[in-house]
Protein backbone atom coordinates (compact mmCIF):
# COMPACT_ATOMS: atom_id res chain seq x y z
CA MET A 1 -74.11 24.30 319.37
CA GLU A 2 -74.46 22.25 322.40
CA GLN A 3 -73.13 23.34 325.94
CA LYS A 4 -71.10 20.84 327.85
CA MET A 5 -70.82 20.73 331.74
CA VAL A 6 -68.24 19.37 333.76
CA VAL A 7 -68.96 17.89 336.98
CA LEU A 8 -65.70 19.55 339.32
CA SER A 9 -67.31 18.80 342.80
CA THR A 10 -70.32 17.26 344.49
CA ILE A 11 -71.01 17.42 348.27
CA LYS A 12 -74.27 16.39 350.66
CA VAL A 13 -74.77 19.30 352.96
CA LYS A 14 -77.51 19.07 355.46
CA LYS A 15 -80.86 21.26 354.33
CA ALA A 16 -81.14 24.63 355.38
CA PRO A 17 -83.45 27.10 354.20
CA ASP A 18 -80.55 29.88 352.74
CA THR A 19 -78.78 27.58 351.28
CA TYR A 20 -80.18 28.51 347.51
CA LYS A 21 -78.82 32.31 348.20
CA ILE A 22 -75.42 31.47 348.76
CA VAL A 23 -75.97 29.20 345.40
CA ASP A 24 -77.22 32.12 343.91
CA ALA A 25 -74.46 34.50 344.95
CA LEU A 26 -71.82 32.22 343.86
CA ASN A 27 -73.44 31.94 340.11
CA ARG A 28 -74.07 35.83 340.12
CA THR A 29 -70.85 36.23 341.18
CA LEU A 30 -68.42 33.66 339.30
CA LYS A 31 -70.62 32.87 336.16
CA GLU A 32 -67.79 34.78 334.09
CA LYS A 33 -65.34 32.34 335.14
CA ASP A 34 -67.10 29.75 333.43
CA LEU A 35 -68.62 28.38 336.62
CA LEU A 36 -72.17 26.70 337.51
CA PHE A 37 -73.81 26.06 341.02
CA GLY A 38 -76.10 23.51 341.22
CA LEU A 39 -78.41 22.53 344.51
CA ALA A 40 -80.69 19.68 344.91
CA LEU A 41 -82.52 17.55 347.15
CA ASP A 42 -81.07 14.37 347.46
CA GLU A 43 -83.59 11.64 346.24
CA LYS A 44 -83.19 9.10 348.87
CA ASP A 45 -82.67 11.96 352.10
CA GLN A 46 -85.37 14.71 352.20
CA ASP A 47 -83.45 16.47 354.78
CA THR A 48 -79.71 16.34 352.52
CA MET A 49 -78.95 18.48 349.77
CA VAL A 50 -76.83 17.68 347.26
CA PHE A 51 -74.22 20.29 346.35
CA THR A 52 -72.91 20.38 342.63
CA ILE A 53 -69.43 22.61 341.01
CA TYR A 54 -69.76 22.50 336.98
CA ARG A 55 -66.85 24.07 334.48
CA THR A 56 -69.12 25.20 331.34
């Protein structure tokens, strides 16, 4: 069975070394609420990160 993820929100933030720790804590804490958090480098600007919230 395929799991569908719906994007709830996306925001661009300045790149910071510990941002992944926040995303990890959110994922561990809120996975039971069917929420998933993602973090990726912006393809056009390597100094910007894209933070996305999904409902699974």
